[in-house]
Amino acid sequence: MDELSRTLYDEIRSVASVLLRREYRDRSIGATDLAHEALERALRQGAAQGIEREEILRRCARLCRQVLVDQARARGRTKRGEGKRPLSIEVEPAVTDGLGALDLLAVDEALERLSRLDERHGQIVELRFFGGQSMEEIAGILGLSLSAVEKAWRKARAWLELELGEGKRG
Amino acid sequence: MADSDSSRGDEARTYAKAGEIFDALCDAEGAARSVALERWRAAEPEAARLAERMLERDGTQGSLAFLEDARSSAVQDEHDPAGVLGATLGAYRIERLLGRGGMGAVYLGRRSDPDARVALKFVTLSAVPAAALERFHREALLLARIDHPGVVRYRDSGVDAHGRPYLAMDLIDGEPLSAAVPELGRDVQACVRLVVALAEAVHHLHQRGVLHRDLKPSNVLLRRDARGLRPVVIDLGIARALADAQGHQGACESADSITGPLGFGPLGTPAFMSPEQARTGTHPDVRTDVHALGAILYALLTGHPPRGLDQIPSSDPLEFHRRLQESEARPPSQVVDADVFGASLARERRRVVDRDLDAVLLKAVAQDPEERYGSAEALASDLQRWLQGLPVEAHRIGRLGRLRRLVRRRPAESVLVLGLGALLAAGTVAIVGSRAAQVRARVRYEEQLAISRELNRFFTEGLLQRAMPELEGPQMPVIDLLRAASEKVGHEELPPVVAVSIGATLMEVFERLGASDEADAELERISDVALELDPDDRYRLLFELQRAVLLTRRSEWSAAEQGFLSVLRRLEGAGAPELEARAANGLGHVLLSVGRLDEAQPWLERALELFEGELAETRGGQRDGIWEVWGNLAILRWSRGELEGTVAALEELLSVFEAQFGERSPFGLGILSNLASVELDRLRPEKALVHARRSVDIADAVFEADHPDRLSALNQLASCLSFLGDFDEAIALRREVYAGRLERLGPNNSAVGVALNNLASTLARAGRHAEGREAAERGLDVLLGTLGDANPATASAYLTLAVIEQALGEGEGARALFVDAIEVYEAAEGDHSAAIEEARVHLESLETPGR
């Protein structure tokens, strides 16, 4: 990790811990919340170092994902044993614990596979889910047309749903 | 390695190809699509298979749902919008759809053991982030504790298979208010009675910290019982909780509407919205619900909500907005709609809705929340007065108006007197007093009168005129002026009583100005002289009184209490009402500060009685004194949980002070601080922040950095910021307050303990638990040592530490501390129900792991 990423990572982690505190401990937190809180500070810091906005947004999404996944891993380990794949989600009233966490790990792995198939698609999903960016913003960040981003998003999303759905059955 | 690389290459190629096919198939339709698919299947079998399966998943809400932004919307089945029919959720089997709306759907659920039917409300949009869910469940937990016949009973909450929250509530056998309009329409009194009952139910919610935010006829069900139609509020706070859970801000309007056609306007129109809800940056408070209650009655009486908002076509949102934001409602008696009620009934109604009822409704739905009733209860009682044929409050001029007029009548006198009231208090000691006392000591009275003239001259002509910046004269810092006075007292040969009197006053003024060292020096300088006076001598008593005041300002409660008591004992029958009133107020203040409310009350009442009785016609510092008593009585009400009354009293007080001294006077500081605290208690942080910022601005301009009043103002500001989530600034302020008090008061002082507790609590809120724990432990020690274990401040310290231990994973420790907190709160006087409730919710979350 370079200097900016390291600062960003710490920044995001501290934002995450604040958010977690607000929502009480042991909860997974919304990626979008996290991204927005972290972004403002990250942009300030990045600007000071002369790094372009698009670059910061891209890295921020990546790091949000990393923080969330790290968190989910830590929790997954302590709660349900490491590396278990999620089963289909049975409804238990008022029990949300762990649900997001384990799904998140599965998404992360699937996203990793997607990135190997098509790096750009992986980036779009990452910016969308973990960076909390809109389609227009993503187009701006990646220097693509809006329709190209939308098309790619639709495919990537369908592929992920497929991949995750099979994972559950298997 | 090479093998896996090449297989990955193949996979990537297949994915890319499948993407092409996917796009092509998306664009094609019908036969063209089948033909294209056949061709692809032949040419690229693997990619075509993948593309087909991807298409099956296109747009579905599956495993990714929990990450999806709420912007995307799911495909819904009209008869089962939440997709849960026949499913079993928790204890409930979902039997049928009862109703649906934009974002929500309500189902009938049945519980087998014990057998019960419930209404289950679902969100039908996309999935919800876990953090928002947690907030939702916490809110649901609070709602489940609300038990009032006028409010739907919430039973349970959970999430469905898609991670969407639902709520289980009692099924109410009744119809929406909107549907009952024709029946109610005949009877204005019945409409008013209905809204009185509704307002009482809403007030019950407010007292438990729940705002409805979306009251309207479709959210009120009418249940028929022996006494007629009884309103039941549904969807309380839920609309908002659901909207929040969805990440939709301000989408509450569409979150319900489960009922049939309404009497007024189309479903889901925000015709009952309050003006502030349409503004950005303003937050709803109890007066938002007051507006809605008024709007409901307005609509029942006239056929339309205020401002005719239901008659603006939905195609014209700008006009809607303009009318909501800019216009006041017209008097209901003038807008009764003959088309709704028929000509003869409308005529009758225009007569029954008289000027009083017009006034009540216009006050309830005023554009500016400040002009509305301060609570649902106040609206209910004014409507009740109308029902009983009594004059309504909506017309009356408040005590505030009367006080303002009083001040206008006596401006010149007050400026000097109030300017440094304490200074003159000393001068007036001798000229007040009951006639009996004057007769008993006529000679002495004459002598004292002479002294008091001398004192008045010394202060008003020699010092005070120059001290008041508004007056002509050299701009000399007050503190320098007083130092000069102190020098003079020290060197000049003054009669002992004069020296003591001036010294006692200087002592208090130095302390008030934050110059503790000088106050101590003054105390030192005069105590020998003072203690040589006869124990019952007024000036000896004045000295002891001022010493107790000084101790009070340093939070040395038990010494101060002894001081005041000893003065009061010797004043009995001495005919010195001014001294007695000040001592009684001082003692009341001390008792309040240590949480002994019941003991404080009679002393404060005694002080008020003296100020309003024997002292009412005397000139001098009693004006200052009476306001202190009013301030303390306001705090007493506050400690007992009467927030509404406290705010009214403090605002009155503030406006009187401001009328006297302008808006930047330090004299309003304590009032502003207290107002900020109460507003925070009432969950109105924005308002609190305004007061707190103002008091800090004033304190910064007037006081030196470590002045105790400035530190108190900073502390208040920190509370507001912490409440609003601005932790960095809040923590910095907390540290400054702590350091300042530690320096000034030493480590074993309750004010230092309170500062530590506040610091700990803010650190905890910011997620810095380890630091917070240290501060919390020290704070608790100090508070236990100074205020003991039946005091709300001590209880709060237990609570803070408990929350921190919980966050650090020390479940056992936390549990014990929560129990301690509850016990201490229960042992303390006053209303601590909100804090106890909070502790219980925490305890419960510890006892049901996974929640």
Short mmCIF file of C-alpha atoms in Angstrom, two decimals, chain B residues 342 367 387 713 747 753 771:
data_model
loop_
_atom_site.label_atom_id
_atom_site.label_comp_id
_atom_site.label_asym_id
_atom_site.label_seq_id
_atom_site.Cartn_x
_atom_site.Cartn_y
_atom_site.Cartn_z
CA GLY B 342 -74.24 20.28 1.92
CA GLN B 367 -46.62 28.55 9.69
CA LEU B 387 -65.76 22.42 24.82
CA ALA B 713 -21.08 27.25 28.24
CA PRO B 747 -9.33 16.98 41.60
CA GLY B 753 -16.32 14.53 38.10
CA GLU B 771 -9.73 6.46 26.41
#
